[in-house]
Amino acid sequence: SRINREIKDLGSFTPQTLQLITWYVEPGSESSATVALARDVLVASQQIFETFNVFDGQATSIVIGRTQRFLNETVSKLGCFPNLSMTFDQHLMGSALCNDRIITMNLSGYLFLESLRPINSADETRPEPPLNQTSYLVVERNAAVLAHEWAHSVRTRIAGGAVPDGEPKWMSEGFAEMVDGLAQARVFSPGLTFPEMHAMTVRLFSNWPTRCRLDLATYRVPSPQLAGCEYVLGFLAMELLIADHGGLGKLLELYKAVTVYRTFADAFAVNYGLSLEQFEHEANDYIPSEGFQET
């Protein structure tokens, strides 16, 4: 309920910052129902930011396609050459690339990947299944993609134009998961409340109670141990940070503080009056009680 209060006063205005987006959509993808949902949630995510007077912007390109050829060619023409070695040298699903100035959405991946594997030509040509024949968990995940990656981009702009050095992976992904969760609760209200959004997020990672049992600090840096745990554990940690430590506005102030203080940990300590380690200990106690019971 405390987090619900963060979004109750959002208006229906069109966010100003979205005018800075240039869209590159592969022919045949522009009529996708999944893309339409993702765009609605993207708009709601920027409504949230502008409600907290975050109007900072940089030119951002959003590239949406069904084929690797379109994604690769478009991203390259935009002067971005990302390292995709962790995803089979493919644009597997969604990413914020090249200092978060380019967002990609591989629609084929979102429609048809249920496990980590390469995209094949059959995936790229299969027709999009109707939403009413798709699991609500998959629809939720796919609707979130643009808002999630946009949250990364906005965070980078707030922090001075570069990905914050020393920001824990659990916080980076947890922040983006929280923003897209709040945005979906906004778009699909009153039918979707934040507590329901919480339950859906936890269930998206149905095996995390057995797979993600290490302390939160373990998920600070990129490594094979992350295994997706940074998303769900980060989301739960953000719930605690927002609910008990000053709300969403305070969290956004943290990223502004990154431009002033020497390290991310210093900015966190000054902004919240407790160290990053102290908060991680709090979150380690909170996460099992809030997450394990939902699975």
mmCIF file with all atom_site columns, N, CA, C and O in Angstrom, residues 25-58:
data_model
loop_
_atom_site.group_PDB
_atom_site.id
_atom_site.type_symbol
_atom_site.label_atom_id
_atom_site.label_alt_id
_atom_site.label_comp_id
_atom_site.label_asym_id
_atom_site.label_entity_id
_atom_site.label_seq_id
_atom_site.pdbx_PDB_ins_code
_atom_site.Cartn_x
_atom_site.Cartn_y
_atom_site.Cartn_z
_atom_site.occupancy
_atom_site.B_iso_or_equiv
_atom_site.pdbx_formal_charge
_atom_site.auth_seq_id
_atom_site.auth_comp_id
_atom_site.auth_asym_id
_atom_site.auth_atom_id
_atom_site.pdbx_PDB_model_num
ATOM 1   N N  . VAL A 1 25 ? 11.226 0.796  -36.645 1.00 0.00 ? 25 VAL A N  1
ATOM 2   C CA . VAL A 1 25 ? 10.392 -0.400 -36.501 1.00 0.00 ? 25 VAL A CA 1
ATOM 3   C C  . VAL A 1 25 ? 10.405 -1.160 -37.825 1.00 0.00 ? 25 VAL A C  1
ATOM 4   O O  . VAL A 1 25 ? 10.077 -0.601 -38.879 1.00 0.00 ? 25 VAL A O  1
ATOM 5   N N  . GLU A 1 26 ? 10.777 -2.423 -37.758 1.00 0.00 ? 26 GLU A N  1
ATOM 6   C CA . GLU A 1 26 ? 10.836 -3.249 -38.958 1.00 0.00 ? 26 GLU A CA 1
ATOM 7   C C  . GLU A 1 26 ? 9.446  -3.395 -39.572 1.00 0.00 ? 26 GLU A C  1
ATOM 8   O O  . GLU A 1 26 ? 8.470  -3.647 -38.847 1.00 0.00 ? 26 GLU A O  1
ATOM 9   N N  . PRO A 1 27 ? 9.329  -3.236 -40.896 1.00 0.00 ? 27 PRO A N  1
ATOM 10  C CA . PRO A 1 27 ? 8.024  -3.435 -41.535 1.00 0.00 ? 27 PRO A CA 1
ATOM 11  C C  . PRO A 1 27 ? 7.424  -4.790 -41.161 1.00 0.00 ? 27 PRO A C  1
ATOM 12  O O  . PRO A 1 27 ? 8.095  -5.811 -41.182 1.00 0.00 ? 27 PRO A O  1
ATOM 13  N N  . GLY A 1 28 ? 6.156  -4.761 -40.788 1.00 0.00 ? 28 GLY A N  1
ATOM 14  C CA . GLY A 1 28 ? 5.476  -5.964 -40.331 1.00 0.00 ? 28 GLY A CA 1
ATOM 15  C C  . GLY A 1 28 ? 5.356  -6.038 -38.825 1.00 0.00 ? 28 GLY A C  1
ATOM 16  O O  . GLY A 1 28 ? 4.539  -6.779 -38.295 1.00 0.00 ? 28 GLY A O  1
ATOM 17  N N  . SER A 1 29 ? 6.182  -5.256 -38.119 1.00 0.00 ? 29 SER A N  1
ATOM 18  C CA . SER A 1 29 ? 6.130  -5.255 -36.658 1.00 0.00 ? 29 SER A CA 1
ATOM 19  C C  . SER A 1 29 ? 5.317  -4.100 -36.102 1.00 0.00 ? 29 SER A C  1
ATOM 20  O O  . SER A 1 29 ? 4.976  -4.095 -34.917 1.00 0.00 ? 29 SER A O  1
ATOM 21  N N  . GLU A 1 30 ? 5.023  -3.102 -36.949 1.00 0.00 ? 30 GLU A N  1
ATOM 22  C CA . GLU A 1 30 ? 4.359  -1.905 -36.439 1.00 0.00 ? 30 GLU A CA 1
ATOM 23  C C  . GLU A 1 30 ? 2.931  -2.174 -35.968 1.00 0.00 ? 30 GLU A C  1
ATOM 24  O O  . GLU A 1 30 ? 2.392  -1.422 -35.152 1.00 0.00 ? 30 GLU A O  1
ATOM 25  N N  . SER A 1 31 ? 2.310  -3.250 -36.447 1.00 0.00 ? 31 SER A N  1
ATOM 26  C CA . SER A 1 31 ? 0.936  -3.559 -36.040 1.00 0.00 ? 31 SER A CA 1
ATOM 27  C C  . SER A 1 31 ? 0.870  -4.592 -34.922 1.00 0.00 ? 31 SER A C  1
ATOM 28  O O  . SER A 1 31 ? -0.218 -5.072 -34.570 1.00 0.00 ? 31 SER A O  1
ATOM 29  N N  . SER A 1 32 ? 2.001  -4.930 -34.326 1.00 0.00 ? 32 SER A N  1
ATOM 30  C CA . SER A 1 32 ? 2.053  -5.941 -33.265 1.00 0.00 ? 32 SER A CA 1
ATOM 31  C C  . SER A 1 32 ? 1.287  -5.485 -32.027 1.00 0.00 ? 32 SER A C  1
ATOM 32  O O  . SER A 1 32 ? 1.510  -4.383 -31.510 1.00 0.00 ? 32 SER A O  1
ATOM 33  N N  . ALA A 1 33 ? 0.404  -6.337 -31.527 1.00 0.00 ? 33 ALA A N  1
ATOM 34  C CA . ALA A 1 33 ? -0.314 -6.039 -30.284 1.00 0.00 ? 33 ALA A CA 1
ATOM 35  C C  . ALA A 1 33 ? 0.640  -5.976 -29.100 1.00 0.00 ? 33 ALA A C  1
ATOM 36  O O  . ALA A 1 33 ? 0.442  -5.191 -28.163 1.00 0.00 ? 33 ALA A O  1
ATOM 37  N N  . THR A 1 34 ? 1.690  -6.794 -29.133 1.00 0.00 ? 34 THR A N  1
ATOM 38  C CA . THR A 1 34 ? 2.684  -6.779 -28.057 1.00 0.00 ? 34 THR A CA 1
ATOM 39  C C  . THR A 1 34 ? 3.438  -5.462 -28.029 1.00 0.00 ? 34 THR A C  1
ATOM 40  O O  . THR A 1 34 ? 3.665  -4.879 -26.962 1.00 0.00 ? 34 THR A O  1
ATOM 41  N N  . VAL A 1 35 ? 3.815  -4.959 -29.200 1.00 0.00 ? 35 VAL A N  1
ATOM 42  C CA . VAL A 1 35 ? 4.504  -3.671 -29.278 1.00 0.00 ? 35 VAL A CA 1
ATOM 43  C C  . VAL A 1 35 ? 3.588  -2.548 -28.792 1.00 0.00 ? 35 VAL A C  1
ATOM 44  O O  . VAL A 1 35 ? 4.023  -1.628 -28.083 1.00 0.00 ? 35 VAL A O  1
ATOM 45  N N  . ALA A 1 36 ? 2.307  -2.616 -29.145 1.00 0.00 ? 36 ALA A N  1
ATOM 46  C CA . ALA A 1 36 ? 1.360  -1.579 -28.703 1.00 0.00 ? 36 ALA A CA 1
ATOM 47  C C  . ALA A 1 36 ? 1.272  -1.538 -27.180 1.00 0.00 ? 36 ALA A C  1
ATOM 48  O O  . ALA A 1 36 ? 1.263  -0.456 -26.575 1.00 0.00 ? 36 ALA A O  1
ATOM 49  N N  . LEU A 1 37 ? 1.206  -2.707 -26.549 1.00 0.00 ? 37 LEU A N  1
ATOM 50  C CA . LEU A 1 37 ? 1.194  -2.747 -25.084 1.00 0.00 ? 37 LEU A CA 1
ATOM 51  C C  . LEU A 1 37 ? 2.471  -2.164 -24.512 1.00 0.00 ? 37 LEU A C  1
ATOM 52  O O  . LEU A 1 37 ? 2.449  -1.391 -23.550 1.00 0.00 ? 37 LEU A O  1
ATOM 53  N N  . ALA A 1 38 ? 3.603  -2.551 -25.089 1.00 0.00 ? 38 ALA A N  1
ATOM 54  C CA . ALA A 1 38 ? 4.892  -2.077 -24.586 1.00 0.00 ? 38 ALA A CA 1
ATOM 55  C C  . ALA A 1 38 ? 4.995  -0.557 -24.702 1.00 0.00 ? 38 ALA A C  1
ATOM 56  O O  . ALA A 1 38 ? 5.547  0.109  -23.820 1.00 0.00 ? 38 ALA A O  1
ATOM 57  N N  . ARG A 1 39 ? 4.458  0.008  -25.773 1.00 0.00 ? 39 ARG A N  1
ATOM 58  C CA . ARG A 1 39 ? 4.491  1.463  -25.930 1.00 0.00 ? 39 ARG A CA 1
ATOM 59  C C  . ARG A 1 39 ? 3.638  2.145  -24.858 1.00 0.00 ? 39 ARG A C  1
ATOM 60  O O  . ARG A 1 39 ? 4.020  3.183  -24.315 1.00 0.00 ? 39 ARG A O  1
ATOM 61  N N  . ASP A 1 40 ? 2.465  1.592  -24.569 1.00 0.00 ? 40 ASP A N  1
ATOM 62  C CA . ASP A 1 40 ? 1.603  2.167  -23.527 1.00 0.00 ? 40 ASP A CA 1
ATOM 63  C C  . ASP A 1 40 ? 2.319  2.186  -22.181 1.00 0.00 ? 40 ASP A C  1
ATOM 64  O O  . ASP A 1 40 ? 2.237  3.170  -21.435 1.00 0.00 ? 40 ASP A O  1
ATOM 65  N N  . VAL A 1 41 ? 2.998  1.103  -21.863 1.00 0.00 ? 41 VAL A N  1
ATOM 66  C CA . VAL A 1 41 ? 3.700  1.028  -20.580 1.00 0.00 ? 41 VAL A CA 1
ATOM 67  C C  . VAL A 1 41 ? 4.894  1.978  -20.579 1.00 0.00 ? 41 VAL A C  1
ATOM 68  O O  . VAL A 1 41 ? 5.214  2.593  -19.555 1.00 0.00 ? 41 VAL A O  1
ATOM 69  N N  . LEU A 1 42 ? 5.549  2.134  -21.716 1.00 0.00 ? 42 LEU A N  1
ATOM 70  C CA . LEU A 1 42 ? 6.639  3.106  -21.825 1.00 0.00 ? 42 LEU A CA 1
ATOM 71  C C  . LEU A 1 42 ? 6.155  4.518  -21.499 1.00 0.00 ? 42 LEU A C  1
ATOM 72  O O  . LEU A 1 42 ? 6.792  5.245  -20.725 1.00 0.00 ? 42 LEU A O  1
ATOM 73  N N  . VAL A 1 43 ? 5.026  4.913  -22.083 1.00 0.00 ? 43 VAL A N  1
ATOM 74  C CA . VAL A 1 43 ? 4.472  6.241  -21.805 1.00 0.00 ? 43 VAL A CA 1
ATOM 75  C C  . VAL A 1 43 ? 4.201  6.401  -20.312 1.00 0.00 ? 43 VAL A C  1
ATOM 76  O O  . VAL A 1 43 ? 4.538  7.433  -19.706 1.00 0.00 ? 43 VAL A O  1
ATOM 77  N N  . ALA A 1 44 ? 3.619  5.390  -19.694 1.00 0.00 ? 44 ALA A N  1
ATOM 78  C CA . ALA A 1 44 ? 3.324  5.463  -18.258 1.00 0.00 ? 44 ALA A CA 1
ATOM 79  C C  . ALA A 1 44 ? 4.591  5.564  -17.428 1.00 0.00 ? 44 ALA A C  1
ATOM 80  O O  . ALA A 1 44 ? 4.608  6.246  -16.397 1.00 0.00 ? 44 ALA A O  1
ATOM 81  N N  . SER A 1 45 ? 5.666  4.915  -17.860 1.00 0.00 ? 45 SER A N  1
ATOM 82  C CA . SER A 1 45 ? 6.913  4.994  -17.098 1.00 0.00 ? 45 SER A CA 1
ATOM 83  C C  . SER A 1 45 ? 7.463  6.415  -17.110 1.00 0.00 ? 45 SER A C  1
ATOM 84  O O  . SER A 1 45 ? 7.938  6.921  -16.079 1.00 0.00 ? 45 SER A O  1
ATOM 85  N N  . GLN A 1 46 ? 7.363  7.093  -18.248 1.00 0.00 ? 46 GLN A N  1
ATOM 86  C CA . GLN A 1 46 ? 7.852  8.471  -18.280 1.00 0.00 ? 46 GLN A CA 1
ATOM 87  C C  . GLN A 1 46 ? 6.909  9.416  -17.550 1.00 0.00 ? 46 GLN A C  1
ATOM 88  O O  . GLN A 1 46 ? 7.345  10.417 -16.984 1.00 0.00 ? 46 GLN A O  1
ATOM 89  N N  . GLN A 1 47 ? 5.614  9.095  -17.509 1.00 0.00 ? 47 GLN A N  1
ATOM 90  C CA . GLN A 1 47 ? 4.699  9.865  -16.665 1.00 0.00 ? 47 GLN A CA 1
ATOM 91  C C  . GLN A 1 47 ? 5.159  9.818  -15.211 1.00 0.00 ? 47 GLN A C  1
ATOM 92  O O  . GLN A 1 47 ? 5.116  10.820 -14.495 1.00 0.00 ? 47 GLN A O  1
ATOM 93  N N  . ILE A 1 48 ? 5.595  8.646  -14.782 1.00 0.00 ? 48 ILE A N  1
ATOM 94  C CA . ILE A 1 48 ? 6.091  8.511  -13.411 1.00 0.00 ? 48 ILE A CA 1
ATOM 95  C C  . ILE A 1 48 ? 7.305  9.405  -13.199 1.00 0.00 ? 48 ILE A C  1
ATOM 96  O O  . ILE A 1 48 ? 7.381  10.160 -12.219 1.00 0.00 ? 48 ILE A O  1
ATOM 97  N N  . PHE A 1 49 ? 8.262  9.347  -14.119 1.00 0.00 ? 49 PHE A N  1
ATOM 98  C CA . PHE A 1 49 ? 9.463  10.170 -13.957 1.00 0.00 ? 49 PHE A CA 1
ATOM 99  C C  . PHE A 1 49 ? 9.118  11.654 -13.934 1.00 0.00 ? 49 PHE A C  1
ATOM 100 O O  . PHE A 1 49 ? 9.635  12.416 -13.107 1.00 0.00 ? 49 PHE A O  1
ATOM 101 N N  . GLU A 1 50 ? 8.238  12.094 -14.832 1.00 0.00 ? 50 GLU A N  1
ATOM 102 C CA . GLU A 1 50 ? 7.926  13.521 -14.902 1.00 0.00 ? 50 GLU A CA 1
ATOM 103 C C  . GLU A 1 50 ? 7.093  13.975 -13.718 1.00 0.00 ? 50 GLU A C  1
ATOM 104 O O  . GLU A 1 50 ? 7.119  15.153 -13.349 1.00 0.00 ? 50 GLU A O  1
ATOM 105 N N  . THR A 1 51 ? 6.338  13.066 -13.102 1.00 0.00 ? 51 THR A N  1
ATOM 106 C CA . THR A 1 51 ? 5.642  13.387 -11.859 1.00 0.00 ? 51 THR A CA 1
ATOM 107 C C  . THR A 1 51 ? 6.644  13.788 -10.776 1.00 0.00 ? 51 THR A C  1
ATOM 108 O O  . THR A 1 51 ? 6.344  14.611 -9.905  1.00 0.00 ? 51 THR A O  1
ATOM 109 N N  . PHE A 1 52 ? 7.854  13.219 -10.840 1.00 0.00 ? 52 PHE A N  1
ATOM 110 C CA . PHE A 1 52 ? 8.909  13.555 -9.888  1.00 0.00 ? 52 PHE A CA 1
ATOM 111 C C  . PHE A 1 52 ? 9.905  14.553 -10.485 1.00 0.00 ? 52 PHE A C  1
ATOM 112 O O  . PHE A 1 52 ? 11.057 14.628 -10.062 1.00 0.00 ? 52 PHE A O  1
ATOM 113 N N  . ASN A 1 53 ? 9.426  15.323 -11.471 1.00 0.00 ? 53 ASN A N  1
ATOM 114 C CA . ASN A 1 53 ? 10.209 16.410 -12.067 1.00 0.00 ? 53 ASN A CA 1
ATOM 115 C C  . ASN A 1 53 ? 11.505 15.939 -12.709 1.00 0.00 ? 53 ASN A C  1
ATOM 116 O O  . ASN A 1 53 ? 12.520 16.645 -12.678 1.00 0.00 ? 53 ASN A O  1
ATOM 117 N N  . VAL A 1 54 ? 11.468 14.765 -13.284 1.00 0.00 ? 54 VAL A N  1
ATOM 118 C CA . VAL A 1 54 ? 12.608 14.271 -14.045 1.00 0.00 ? 54 VAL A CA 1
ATOM 119 C C  . VAL A 1 54 ? 12.286 14.465 -15.522 1.00 0.00 ? 54 VAL A C  1
ATOM 120 O O  . VAL A 1 54 ? 11.541 13.697 -16.122 1.00 0.00 ? 54 VAL A O  1
ATOM 121 N N  . PHE A 1 55 ? 12.831 15.535 -16.072 1.00 0.00 ? 55 PHE A N  1
ATOM 122 C CA . PHE A 1 55 ? 12.607 15.868 -17.476 1.00 0.00 ? 55 PHE A CA 1
ATOM 123 C C  . PHE A 1 55 ? 13.903 15.769 -18.282 1.00 0.00 ? 55 PHE A C  1
ATOM 124 O O  . PHE A 1 55 ? 13.926 16.131 -19.452 1.00 0.00 ? 55 PHE A O  1
ATOM 125 N N  . ASP A 1 56 ? 14.985 15.353 -17.617 1.00 0.00 ? 56 ASP A N  1
ATOM 126 C CA . ASP A 1 56 ? 16.265 15.251 -18.314 1.00 0.00 ? 56 ASP A CA 1
ATOM 127 C C  . ASP A 1 56 ? 16.111 14.333 -19.516 1.00 0.00 ? 56 ASP A C  1
ATOM 128 O O  . ASP A 1 56 ? 15.435 13.300 -19.442 1.00 0.00 ? 56 ASP A O  1
ATOM 129 N N  . GLY A 1 57 ? 16.744 14.699 -20.602 1.00 0.00 ? 57 GLY A N  1
ATOM 130 C CA . GLY A 1 57 ? 16.611 13.854 -21.777 1.00 0.00 ? 57 GLY A CA 1
ATOM 131 C C  . GLY A 1 57 ? 17.835 13.880 -22.665 1.00 0.00 ? 57 GLY A C  1
ATOM 132 O O  . GLY A 1 57 ? 18.615 14.815 -22.661 1.00 0.00 ? 57 GLY A O  1
ATOM 133 N N  . GLN A 1 58 ? 17.984 12.819 -23.413 1.00 0.00 ? 58 GLN A N  1
ATOM 134 C CA . GLN A 1 58 ? 18.967 12.753 -24.475 1.00 0.00 ? 58 GLN A CA 1
ATOM 135 C C  . GLN A 1 58 ? 18.294 12.046 -25.648 1.00 0.00 ? 58 GLN A C  1
ATOM 136 O O  . GLN A 1 58 ? 17.326 11.302 -25.473 1.00 0.00 ? 58 GLN A O  1
#
